[in-house]
Coordinates of N, CA and C in Angstrom, one line a residue:
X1 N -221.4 -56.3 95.6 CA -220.7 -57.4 96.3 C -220.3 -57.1 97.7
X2 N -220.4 -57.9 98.9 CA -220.4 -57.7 99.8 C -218.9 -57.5 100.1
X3 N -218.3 -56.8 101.1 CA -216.9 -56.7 101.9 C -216.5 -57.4 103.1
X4 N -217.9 -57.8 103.7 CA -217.7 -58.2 105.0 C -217.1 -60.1 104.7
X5 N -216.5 -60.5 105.9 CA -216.1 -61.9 106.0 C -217.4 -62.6 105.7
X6 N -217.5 -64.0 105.1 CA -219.3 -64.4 104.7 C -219.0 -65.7 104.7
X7 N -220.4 -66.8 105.4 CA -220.5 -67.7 105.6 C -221.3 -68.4 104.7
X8 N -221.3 -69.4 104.5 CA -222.4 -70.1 103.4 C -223.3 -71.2 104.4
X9 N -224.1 -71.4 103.9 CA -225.3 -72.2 105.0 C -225.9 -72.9 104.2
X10 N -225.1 -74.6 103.8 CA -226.3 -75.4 102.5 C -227.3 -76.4 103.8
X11 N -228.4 -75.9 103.4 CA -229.7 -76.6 103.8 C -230.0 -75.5 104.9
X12 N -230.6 -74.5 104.4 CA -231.1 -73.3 105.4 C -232.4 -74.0 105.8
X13 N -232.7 -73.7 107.3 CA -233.7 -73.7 107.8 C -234.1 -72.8 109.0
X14 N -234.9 -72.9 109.9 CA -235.1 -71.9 110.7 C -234.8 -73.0 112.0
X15 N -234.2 -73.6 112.5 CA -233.8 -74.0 113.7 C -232.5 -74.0 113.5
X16 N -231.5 -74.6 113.9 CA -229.8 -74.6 114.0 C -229.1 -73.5 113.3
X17 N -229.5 -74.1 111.6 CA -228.9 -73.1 111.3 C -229.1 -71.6 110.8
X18 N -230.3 -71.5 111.3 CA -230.7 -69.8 111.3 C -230.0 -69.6 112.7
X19 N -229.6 -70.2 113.7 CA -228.9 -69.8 114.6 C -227.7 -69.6 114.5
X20 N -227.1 -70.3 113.4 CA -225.8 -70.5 113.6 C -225.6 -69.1 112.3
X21 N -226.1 -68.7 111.7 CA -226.5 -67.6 110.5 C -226.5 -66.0 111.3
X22 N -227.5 -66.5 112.7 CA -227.3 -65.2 113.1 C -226.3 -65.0 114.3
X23 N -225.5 -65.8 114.9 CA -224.3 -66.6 115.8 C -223.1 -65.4 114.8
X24 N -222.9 -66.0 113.6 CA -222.0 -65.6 112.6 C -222.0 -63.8 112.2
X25 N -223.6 -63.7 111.9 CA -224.2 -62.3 111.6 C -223.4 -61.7 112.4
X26 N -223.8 -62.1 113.9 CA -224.0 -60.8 114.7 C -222.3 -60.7 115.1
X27 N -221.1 -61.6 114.6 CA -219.9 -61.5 114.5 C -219.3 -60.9 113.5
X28 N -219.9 -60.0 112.5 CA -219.9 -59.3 111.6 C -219.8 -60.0 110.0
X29 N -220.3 -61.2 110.0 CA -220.4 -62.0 108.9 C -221.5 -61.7 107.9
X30 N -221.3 -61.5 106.6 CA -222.8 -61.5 105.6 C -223.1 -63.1 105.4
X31 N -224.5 -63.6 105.4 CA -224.5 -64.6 105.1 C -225.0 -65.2 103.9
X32 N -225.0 -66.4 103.4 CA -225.4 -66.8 101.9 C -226.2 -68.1 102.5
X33 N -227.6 -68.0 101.7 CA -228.7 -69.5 102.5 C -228.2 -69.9 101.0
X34 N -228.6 -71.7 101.5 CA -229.1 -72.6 99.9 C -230.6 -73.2 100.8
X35 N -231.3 -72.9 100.5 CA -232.7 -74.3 100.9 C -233.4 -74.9 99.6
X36 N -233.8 -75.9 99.3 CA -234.3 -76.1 98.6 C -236.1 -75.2 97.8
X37 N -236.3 -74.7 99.2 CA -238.1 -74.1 99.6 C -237.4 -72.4 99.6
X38 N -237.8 -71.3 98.5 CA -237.8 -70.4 98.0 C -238.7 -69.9 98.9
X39 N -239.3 -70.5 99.1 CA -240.7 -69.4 100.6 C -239.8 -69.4 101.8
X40 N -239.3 -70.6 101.9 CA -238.5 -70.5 103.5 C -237.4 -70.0 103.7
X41 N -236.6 -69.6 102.2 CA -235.5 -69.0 102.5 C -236.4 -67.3 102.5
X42 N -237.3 -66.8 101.8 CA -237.3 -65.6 102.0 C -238.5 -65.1 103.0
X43 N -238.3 -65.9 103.9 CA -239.0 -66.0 105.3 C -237.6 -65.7 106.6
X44 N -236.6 -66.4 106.2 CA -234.9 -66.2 106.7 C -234.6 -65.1 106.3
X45 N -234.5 -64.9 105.3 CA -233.9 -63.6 104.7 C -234.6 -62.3 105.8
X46 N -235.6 -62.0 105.6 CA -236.5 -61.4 106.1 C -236.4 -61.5 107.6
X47 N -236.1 -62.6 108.2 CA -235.8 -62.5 109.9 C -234.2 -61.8 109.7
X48 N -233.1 -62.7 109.0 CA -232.0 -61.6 109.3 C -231.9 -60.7 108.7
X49 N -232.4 -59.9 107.9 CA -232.9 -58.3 107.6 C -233.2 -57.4 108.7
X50 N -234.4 -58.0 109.5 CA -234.7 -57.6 110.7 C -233.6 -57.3 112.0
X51 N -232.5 -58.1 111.8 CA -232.1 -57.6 112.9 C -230.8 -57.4 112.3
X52 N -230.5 -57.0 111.3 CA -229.1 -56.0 110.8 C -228.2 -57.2 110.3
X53 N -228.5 -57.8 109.5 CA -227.6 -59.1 109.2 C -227.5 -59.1 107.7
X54 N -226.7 -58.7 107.5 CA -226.1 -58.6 105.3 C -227.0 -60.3 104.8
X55 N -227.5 -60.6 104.3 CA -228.0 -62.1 103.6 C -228.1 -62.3 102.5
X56 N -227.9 -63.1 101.6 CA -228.4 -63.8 100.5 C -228.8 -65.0 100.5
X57 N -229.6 -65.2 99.8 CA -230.0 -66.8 98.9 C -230.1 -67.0 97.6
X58 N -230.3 -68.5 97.8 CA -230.2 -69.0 96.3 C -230.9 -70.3 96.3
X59 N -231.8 -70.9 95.9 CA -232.8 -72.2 95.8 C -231.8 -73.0 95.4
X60 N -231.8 -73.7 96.2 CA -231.1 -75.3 95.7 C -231.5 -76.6 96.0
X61 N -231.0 -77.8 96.1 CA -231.7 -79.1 96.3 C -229.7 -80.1 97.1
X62 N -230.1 -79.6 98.2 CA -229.0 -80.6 98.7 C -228.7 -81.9 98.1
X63 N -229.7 -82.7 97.4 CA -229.4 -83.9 96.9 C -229.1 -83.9 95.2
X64 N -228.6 -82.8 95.0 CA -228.6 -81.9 93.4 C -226.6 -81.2 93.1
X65 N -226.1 -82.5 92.7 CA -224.7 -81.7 92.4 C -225.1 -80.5 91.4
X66 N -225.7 -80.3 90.7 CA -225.9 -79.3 89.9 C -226.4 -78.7 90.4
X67 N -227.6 -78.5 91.4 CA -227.9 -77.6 91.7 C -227.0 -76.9 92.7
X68 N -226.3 -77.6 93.8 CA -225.5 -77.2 94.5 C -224.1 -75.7 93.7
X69 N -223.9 -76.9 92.9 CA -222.7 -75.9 92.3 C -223.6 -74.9 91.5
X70 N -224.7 -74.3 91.2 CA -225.2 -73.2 90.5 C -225.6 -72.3 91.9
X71 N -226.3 -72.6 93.2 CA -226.4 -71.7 94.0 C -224.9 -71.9 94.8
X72 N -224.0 -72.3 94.3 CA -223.1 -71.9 95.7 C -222.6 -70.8 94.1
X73 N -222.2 -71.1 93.0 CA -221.5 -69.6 92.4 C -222.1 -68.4 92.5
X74 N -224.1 -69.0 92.1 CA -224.6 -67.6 92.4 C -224.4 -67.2 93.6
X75 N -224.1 -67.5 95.0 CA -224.1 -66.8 96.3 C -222.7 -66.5 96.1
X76 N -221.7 -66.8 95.6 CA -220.1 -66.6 95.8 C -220.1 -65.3 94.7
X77 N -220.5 -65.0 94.0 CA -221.1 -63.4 93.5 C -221.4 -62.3 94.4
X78 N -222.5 -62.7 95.0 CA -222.5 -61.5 96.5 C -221.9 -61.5 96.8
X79 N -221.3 -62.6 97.5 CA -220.8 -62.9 98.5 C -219.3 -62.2 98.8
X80 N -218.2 -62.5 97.2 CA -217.3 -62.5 97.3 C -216.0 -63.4 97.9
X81 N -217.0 -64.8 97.3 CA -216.8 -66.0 97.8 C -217.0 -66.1 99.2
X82 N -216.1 -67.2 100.0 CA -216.8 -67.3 101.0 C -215.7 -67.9 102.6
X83 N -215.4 -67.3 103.3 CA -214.7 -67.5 104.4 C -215.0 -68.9 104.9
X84 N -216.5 -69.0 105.1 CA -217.0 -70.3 106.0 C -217.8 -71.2 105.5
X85 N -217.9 -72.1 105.3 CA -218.8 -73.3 104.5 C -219.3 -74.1 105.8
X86 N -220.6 -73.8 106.3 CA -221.6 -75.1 107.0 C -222.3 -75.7 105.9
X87 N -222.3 -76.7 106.3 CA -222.9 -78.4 105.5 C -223.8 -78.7 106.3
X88 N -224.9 -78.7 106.4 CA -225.7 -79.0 107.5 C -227.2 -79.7 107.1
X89 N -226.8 -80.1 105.8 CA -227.8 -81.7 105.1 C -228.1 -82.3 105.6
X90 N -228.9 -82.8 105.7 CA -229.2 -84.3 106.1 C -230.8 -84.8 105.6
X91 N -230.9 -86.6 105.3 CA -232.3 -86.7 105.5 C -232.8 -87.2 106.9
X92 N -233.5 -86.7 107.5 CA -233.9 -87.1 108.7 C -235.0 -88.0 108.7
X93 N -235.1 -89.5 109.0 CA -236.5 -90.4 108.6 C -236.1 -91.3 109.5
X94 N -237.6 -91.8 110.5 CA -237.4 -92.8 111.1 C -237.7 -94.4 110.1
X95 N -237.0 -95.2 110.1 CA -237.1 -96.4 109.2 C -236.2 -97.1 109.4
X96 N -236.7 -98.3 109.9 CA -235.6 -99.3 110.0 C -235.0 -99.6 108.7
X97 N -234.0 -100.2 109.5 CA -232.7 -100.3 108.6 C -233.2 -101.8 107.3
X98 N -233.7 -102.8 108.2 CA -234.2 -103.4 106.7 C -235.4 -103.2 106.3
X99 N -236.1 -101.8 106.0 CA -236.7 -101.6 105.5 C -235.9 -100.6 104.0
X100 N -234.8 -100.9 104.4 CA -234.1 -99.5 103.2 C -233.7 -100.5 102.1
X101 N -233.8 -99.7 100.8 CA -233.3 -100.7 99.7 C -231.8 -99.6 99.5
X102 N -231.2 -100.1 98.4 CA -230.0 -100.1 97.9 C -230.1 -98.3 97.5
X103 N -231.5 -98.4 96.4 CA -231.8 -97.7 95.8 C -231.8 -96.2 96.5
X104 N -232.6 -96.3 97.8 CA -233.1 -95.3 99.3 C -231.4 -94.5 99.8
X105 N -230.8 -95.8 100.2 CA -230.0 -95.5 101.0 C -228.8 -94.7 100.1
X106 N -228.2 -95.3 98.7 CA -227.8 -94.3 97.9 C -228.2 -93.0 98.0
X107 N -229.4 -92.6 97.7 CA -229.9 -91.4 97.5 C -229.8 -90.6 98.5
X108 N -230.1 -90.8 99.7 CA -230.0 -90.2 100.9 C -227.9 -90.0 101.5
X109 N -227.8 -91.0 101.4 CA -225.9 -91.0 101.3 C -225.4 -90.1 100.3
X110 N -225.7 -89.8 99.3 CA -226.0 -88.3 98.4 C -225.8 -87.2 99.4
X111 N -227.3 -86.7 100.1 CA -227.4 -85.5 100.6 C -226.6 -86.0 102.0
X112 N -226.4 -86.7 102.7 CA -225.7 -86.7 104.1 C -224.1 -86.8 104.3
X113 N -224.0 -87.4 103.0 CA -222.0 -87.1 102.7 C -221.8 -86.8 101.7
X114 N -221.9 -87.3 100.5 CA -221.5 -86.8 99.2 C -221.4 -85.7 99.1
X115 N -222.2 -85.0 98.8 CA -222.9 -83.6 98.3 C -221.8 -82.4 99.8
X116 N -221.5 -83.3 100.5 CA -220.7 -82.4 101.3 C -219.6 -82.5 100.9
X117 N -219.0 -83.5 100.2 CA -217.5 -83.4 99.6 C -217.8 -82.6 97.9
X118 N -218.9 -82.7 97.7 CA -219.3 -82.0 96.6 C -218.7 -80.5 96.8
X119 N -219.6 -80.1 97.8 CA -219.5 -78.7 98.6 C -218.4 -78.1 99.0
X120 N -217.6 -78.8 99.4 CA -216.0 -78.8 99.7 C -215.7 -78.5 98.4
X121 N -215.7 -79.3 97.4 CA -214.5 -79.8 96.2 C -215.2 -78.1 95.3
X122 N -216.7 -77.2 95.2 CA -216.7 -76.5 94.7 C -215.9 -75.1 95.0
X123 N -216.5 -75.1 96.6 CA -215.6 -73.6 97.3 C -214.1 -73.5 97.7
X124 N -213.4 -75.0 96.9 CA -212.1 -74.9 98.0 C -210.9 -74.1 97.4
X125 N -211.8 -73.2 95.9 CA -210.7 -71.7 96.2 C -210.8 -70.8 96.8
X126 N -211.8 -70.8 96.8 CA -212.3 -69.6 98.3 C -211.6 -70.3 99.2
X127 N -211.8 -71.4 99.8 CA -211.5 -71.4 101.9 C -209.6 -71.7 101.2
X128 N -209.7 -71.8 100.4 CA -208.0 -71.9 100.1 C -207.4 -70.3 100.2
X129 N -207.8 -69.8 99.2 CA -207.3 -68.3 99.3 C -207.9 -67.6 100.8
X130 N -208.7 -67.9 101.5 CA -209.0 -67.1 102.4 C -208.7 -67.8 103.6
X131 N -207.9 -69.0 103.4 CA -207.5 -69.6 104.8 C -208.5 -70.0 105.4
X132 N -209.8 -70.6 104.8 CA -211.3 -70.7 105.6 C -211.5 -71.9 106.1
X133 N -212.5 -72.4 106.6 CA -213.2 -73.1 107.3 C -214.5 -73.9 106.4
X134 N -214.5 -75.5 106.8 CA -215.5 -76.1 106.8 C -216.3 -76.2 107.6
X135 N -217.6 -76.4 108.1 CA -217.8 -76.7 109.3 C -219.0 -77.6 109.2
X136 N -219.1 -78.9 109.6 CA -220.0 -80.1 109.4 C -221.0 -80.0 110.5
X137 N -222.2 -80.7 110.4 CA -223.4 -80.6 111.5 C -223.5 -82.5 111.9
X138 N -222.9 -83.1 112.3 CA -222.8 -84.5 112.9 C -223.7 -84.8 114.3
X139 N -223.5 -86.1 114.3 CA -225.0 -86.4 114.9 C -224.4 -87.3 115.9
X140 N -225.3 -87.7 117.3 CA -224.7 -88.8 117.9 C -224.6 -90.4 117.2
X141 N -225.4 -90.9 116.5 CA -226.0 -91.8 115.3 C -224.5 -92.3 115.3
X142 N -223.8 -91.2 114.9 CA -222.5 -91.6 114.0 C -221.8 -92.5 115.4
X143 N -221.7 -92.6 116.4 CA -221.2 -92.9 117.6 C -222.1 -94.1 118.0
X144 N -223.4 -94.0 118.4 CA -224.3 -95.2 118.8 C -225.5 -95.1 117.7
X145 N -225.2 -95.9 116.6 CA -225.9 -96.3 115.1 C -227.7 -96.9 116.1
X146 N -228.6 -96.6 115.3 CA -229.4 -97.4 115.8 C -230.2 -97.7 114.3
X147 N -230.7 -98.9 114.4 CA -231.6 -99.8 113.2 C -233.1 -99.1 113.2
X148 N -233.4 -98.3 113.8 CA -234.4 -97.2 113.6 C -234.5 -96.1 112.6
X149 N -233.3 -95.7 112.8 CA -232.8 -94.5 111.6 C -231.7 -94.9 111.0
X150 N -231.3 -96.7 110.2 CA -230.9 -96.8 109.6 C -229.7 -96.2 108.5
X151 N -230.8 -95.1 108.0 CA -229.9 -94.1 106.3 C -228.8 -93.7 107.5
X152 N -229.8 -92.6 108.3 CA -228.7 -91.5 108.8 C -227.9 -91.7 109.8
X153 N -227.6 -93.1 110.4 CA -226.6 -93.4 111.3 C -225.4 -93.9 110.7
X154 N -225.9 -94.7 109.3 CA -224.5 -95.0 108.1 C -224.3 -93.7 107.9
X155 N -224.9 -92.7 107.3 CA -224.4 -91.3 106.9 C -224.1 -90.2 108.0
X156 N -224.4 -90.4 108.8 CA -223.6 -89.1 110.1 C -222.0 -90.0 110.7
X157 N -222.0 -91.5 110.3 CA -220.7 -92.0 110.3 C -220.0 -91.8 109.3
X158 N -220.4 -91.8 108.5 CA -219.5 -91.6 107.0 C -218.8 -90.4 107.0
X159 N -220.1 -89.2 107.8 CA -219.5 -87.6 107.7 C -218.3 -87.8 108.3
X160 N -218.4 -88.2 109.8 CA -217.7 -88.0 111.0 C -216.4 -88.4 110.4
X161 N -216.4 -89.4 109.7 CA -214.5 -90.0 108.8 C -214.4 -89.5 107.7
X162 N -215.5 -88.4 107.3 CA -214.7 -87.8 106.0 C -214.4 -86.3 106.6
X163 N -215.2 -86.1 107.9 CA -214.4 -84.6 109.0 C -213.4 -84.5 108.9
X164 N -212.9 -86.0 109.4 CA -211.4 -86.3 110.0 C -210.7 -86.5 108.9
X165 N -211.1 -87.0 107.7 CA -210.1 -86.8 106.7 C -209.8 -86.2 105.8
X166 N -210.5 -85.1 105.8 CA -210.9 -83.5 105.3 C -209.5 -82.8 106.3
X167 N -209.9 -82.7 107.7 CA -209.3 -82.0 108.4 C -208.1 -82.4 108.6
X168 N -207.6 -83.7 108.2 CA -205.8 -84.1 108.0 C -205.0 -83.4 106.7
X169 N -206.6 -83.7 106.2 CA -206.1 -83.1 104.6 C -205.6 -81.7 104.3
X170 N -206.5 -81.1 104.6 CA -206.6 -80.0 104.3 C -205.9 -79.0 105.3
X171 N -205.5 -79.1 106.1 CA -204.6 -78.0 107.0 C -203.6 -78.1 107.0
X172 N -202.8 -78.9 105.8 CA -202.0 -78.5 105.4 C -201.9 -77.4 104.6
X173 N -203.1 -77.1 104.1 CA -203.5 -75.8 103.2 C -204.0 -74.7 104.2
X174 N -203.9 -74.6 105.2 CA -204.7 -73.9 106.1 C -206.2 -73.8 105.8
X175 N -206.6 -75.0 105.5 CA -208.3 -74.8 105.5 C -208.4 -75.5 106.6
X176 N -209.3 -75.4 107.7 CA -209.7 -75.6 108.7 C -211.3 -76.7 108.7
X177 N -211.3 -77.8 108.9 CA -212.4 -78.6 109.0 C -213.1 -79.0 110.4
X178 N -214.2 -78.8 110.7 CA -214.4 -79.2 111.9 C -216.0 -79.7 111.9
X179 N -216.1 -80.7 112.6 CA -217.6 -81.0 113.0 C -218.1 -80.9 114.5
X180 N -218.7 -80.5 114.4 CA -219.8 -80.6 115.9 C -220.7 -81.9 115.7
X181 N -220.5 -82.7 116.8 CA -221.5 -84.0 116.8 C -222.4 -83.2 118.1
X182 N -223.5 -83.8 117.4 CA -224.8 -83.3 118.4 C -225.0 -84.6 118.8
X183 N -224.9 -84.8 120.1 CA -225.7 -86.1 120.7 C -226.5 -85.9 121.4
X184 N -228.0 -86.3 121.2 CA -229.0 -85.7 121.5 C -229.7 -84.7 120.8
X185 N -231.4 -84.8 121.1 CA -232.0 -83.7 120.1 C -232.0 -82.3 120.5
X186 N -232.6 -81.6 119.2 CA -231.9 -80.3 119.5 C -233.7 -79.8 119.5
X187 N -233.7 -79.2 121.1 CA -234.7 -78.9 121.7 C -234.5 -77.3 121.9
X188 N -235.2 -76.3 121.5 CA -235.5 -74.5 121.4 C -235.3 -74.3 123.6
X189 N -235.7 -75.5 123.7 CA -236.1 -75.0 125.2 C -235.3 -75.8 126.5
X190 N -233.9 -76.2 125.4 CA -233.2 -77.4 126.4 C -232.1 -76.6 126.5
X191 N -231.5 -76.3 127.7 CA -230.3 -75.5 128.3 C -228.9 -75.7 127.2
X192 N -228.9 -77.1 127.0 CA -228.0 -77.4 126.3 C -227.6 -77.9 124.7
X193 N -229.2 -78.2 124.7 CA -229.1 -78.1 123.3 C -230.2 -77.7 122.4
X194 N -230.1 -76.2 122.4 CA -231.0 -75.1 122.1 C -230.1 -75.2 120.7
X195 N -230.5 -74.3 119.9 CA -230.2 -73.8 118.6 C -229.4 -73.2 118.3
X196 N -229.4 -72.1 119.7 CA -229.0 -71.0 119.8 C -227.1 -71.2 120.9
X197 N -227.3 -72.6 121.5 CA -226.0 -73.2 122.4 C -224.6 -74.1 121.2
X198 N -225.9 -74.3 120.6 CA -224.9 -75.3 119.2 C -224.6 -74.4 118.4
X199 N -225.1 -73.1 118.0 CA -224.9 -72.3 117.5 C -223.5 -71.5 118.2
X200 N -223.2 -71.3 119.3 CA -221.7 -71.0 120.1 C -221.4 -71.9 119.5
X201 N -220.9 -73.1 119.8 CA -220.2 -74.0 119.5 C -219.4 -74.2 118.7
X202 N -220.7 -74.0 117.1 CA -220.1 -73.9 115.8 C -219.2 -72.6 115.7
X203 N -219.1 -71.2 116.7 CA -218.8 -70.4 116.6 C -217.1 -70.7 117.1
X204 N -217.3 -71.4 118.1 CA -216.0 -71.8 118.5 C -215.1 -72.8 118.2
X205 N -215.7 -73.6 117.4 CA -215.2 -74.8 116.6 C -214.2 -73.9 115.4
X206 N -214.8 -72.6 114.6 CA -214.6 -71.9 113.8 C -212.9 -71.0 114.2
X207 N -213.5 -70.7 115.6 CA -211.7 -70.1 115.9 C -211.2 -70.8 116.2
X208 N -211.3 -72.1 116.6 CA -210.2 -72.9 117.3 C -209.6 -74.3 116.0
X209 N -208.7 -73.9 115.5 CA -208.3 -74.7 114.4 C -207.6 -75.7 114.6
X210 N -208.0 -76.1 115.7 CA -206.9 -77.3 116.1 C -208.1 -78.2 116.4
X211 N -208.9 -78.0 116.5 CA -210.0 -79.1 116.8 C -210.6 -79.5 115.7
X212 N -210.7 -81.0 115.6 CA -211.1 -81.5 114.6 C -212.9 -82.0 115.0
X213 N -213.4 -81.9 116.1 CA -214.2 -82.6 116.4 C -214.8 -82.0 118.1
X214 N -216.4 -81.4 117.9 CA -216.2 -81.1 119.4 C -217.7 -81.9 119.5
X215 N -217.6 -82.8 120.2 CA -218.6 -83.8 121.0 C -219.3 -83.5 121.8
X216 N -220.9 -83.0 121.8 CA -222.1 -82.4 122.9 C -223.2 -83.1 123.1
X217 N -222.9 -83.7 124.2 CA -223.7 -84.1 125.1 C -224.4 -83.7 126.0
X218 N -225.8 -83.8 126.5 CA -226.1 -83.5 127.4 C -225.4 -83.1 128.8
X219 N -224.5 -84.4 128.9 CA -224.1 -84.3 130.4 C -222.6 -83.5 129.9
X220 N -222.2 -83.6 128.9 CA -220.7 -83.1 128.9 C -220.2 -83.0 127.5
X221 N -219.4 -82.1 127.3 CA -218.4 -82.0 125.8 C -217.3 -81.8 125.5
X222 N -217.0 -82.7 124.6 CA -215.7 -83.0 124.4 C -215.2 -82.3 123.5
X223 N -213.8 -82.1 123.3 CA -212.9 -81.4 122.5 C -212.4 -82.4 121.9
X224 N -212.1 -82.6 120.4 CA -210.8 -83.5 119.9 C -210.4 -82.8 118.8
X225 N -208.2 -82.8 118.8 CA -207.7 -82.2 118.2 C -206.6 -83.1 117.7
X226 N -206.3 -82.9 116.5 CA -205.3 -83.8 115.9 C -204.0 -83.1 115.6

């Protein structure tokens, strides 16, 4: 079982939040993946191995309460539970909005909020007992909705008011909730919103407990604190 402070990462991938995994690493954090793809988590594993970073995984299916709650206990085993919870789900699909049935958009509102209050509701003895942190991956969508991507602008709005009412809630427990809205895509080669810049961010969203919400833009970023 690990000793070190440890973050959890549901929906591992190798852009954001392999950044935000080795952001945390290299602040002395062990980290715990969920991805649904057992080749891509031990493709991650294997990059933070490489550069001195404690890791675990566990196969899961973001849109899977069961499966959620079987890899977050198996990682809360290493782990030793878990200081930090990123949520960082989503389905990403371009589709207009009346193209979506009832059926679609349920499912998807699953992995893009639900399954995050899922996520919350399984670890909140851990960030209770350890005074921890949520930390959400929010989108511009949730601010200017477009009928193109439909699912995910209802669901990065939904996140953004269950951030805020997560983070009213819960700090009265000293759990700490916070989302980063990315407005704008997240480009490896864009000064501002590299992988590796959002990856600060989340870093500093994490110490600053008074912010409920830090808003990045291209041109500028906002702070908001309740």
């Amino acid at each position: 079982m690990s000793t070190k402070k440890s973050i959890l990462i549901v929906s591992a991938g190798s852009g954001l939040s392999l950044s935000v995994a080795e952001q945390f690493g290299n602040e002395g954090f062990a980290v715990g993946l969920i991805s649904r793809n057992p080749e891509k988590l031990k493709n991650l594993k294997e990059y933070l191995d490489a550069k001195g970073i404690e890791s675990y995984t566990a196969a899961g299916d973001a849109g899977s309460a069961e499966d959620l709650t079987n890899a977050i206990q198996t990682l809360g085993e290493y782990l030793g539970g878990f200081d930090v919870v990123h949520y960082n789900a989503a389905v990403v699909k371009a589709q207009d909005i009346l193209a979506e049935s009832s059926e679609s958009l349920t499912k998807e509102f699953t992995v893009n909020v639900a399954n995050t209050l899922h996520t919350l509701q399984i670890t909140y003895p851990d960030l209770k007992q350890k005074q921890g942190a949520l930390l959400l991956t929010g989108g511009g969508l949730a601010l200017t909705p477009s009928a193109d991507y439909g699912s995910l602008s209802i669901g990065k709005a939904a996140l953004r008011s269950l951030a805020y009412q997560l983070h009213s809630r819960l700090k009265i427990e000293n759990i700490h909730v916070g989302l980063l809205t990315v407005d704008g895509l997240i480009d490896p080669a864009s000064k501002t919103h590299s992988p590796e810049e959002l990856a600060k961010l989340f870093y500093a969203l994490y110490l600053d407990r008074s912010i409920v919400e830090i808003h990045h833009a291209a041109e500028s970023t906002h702070y908001k604190s309740l």
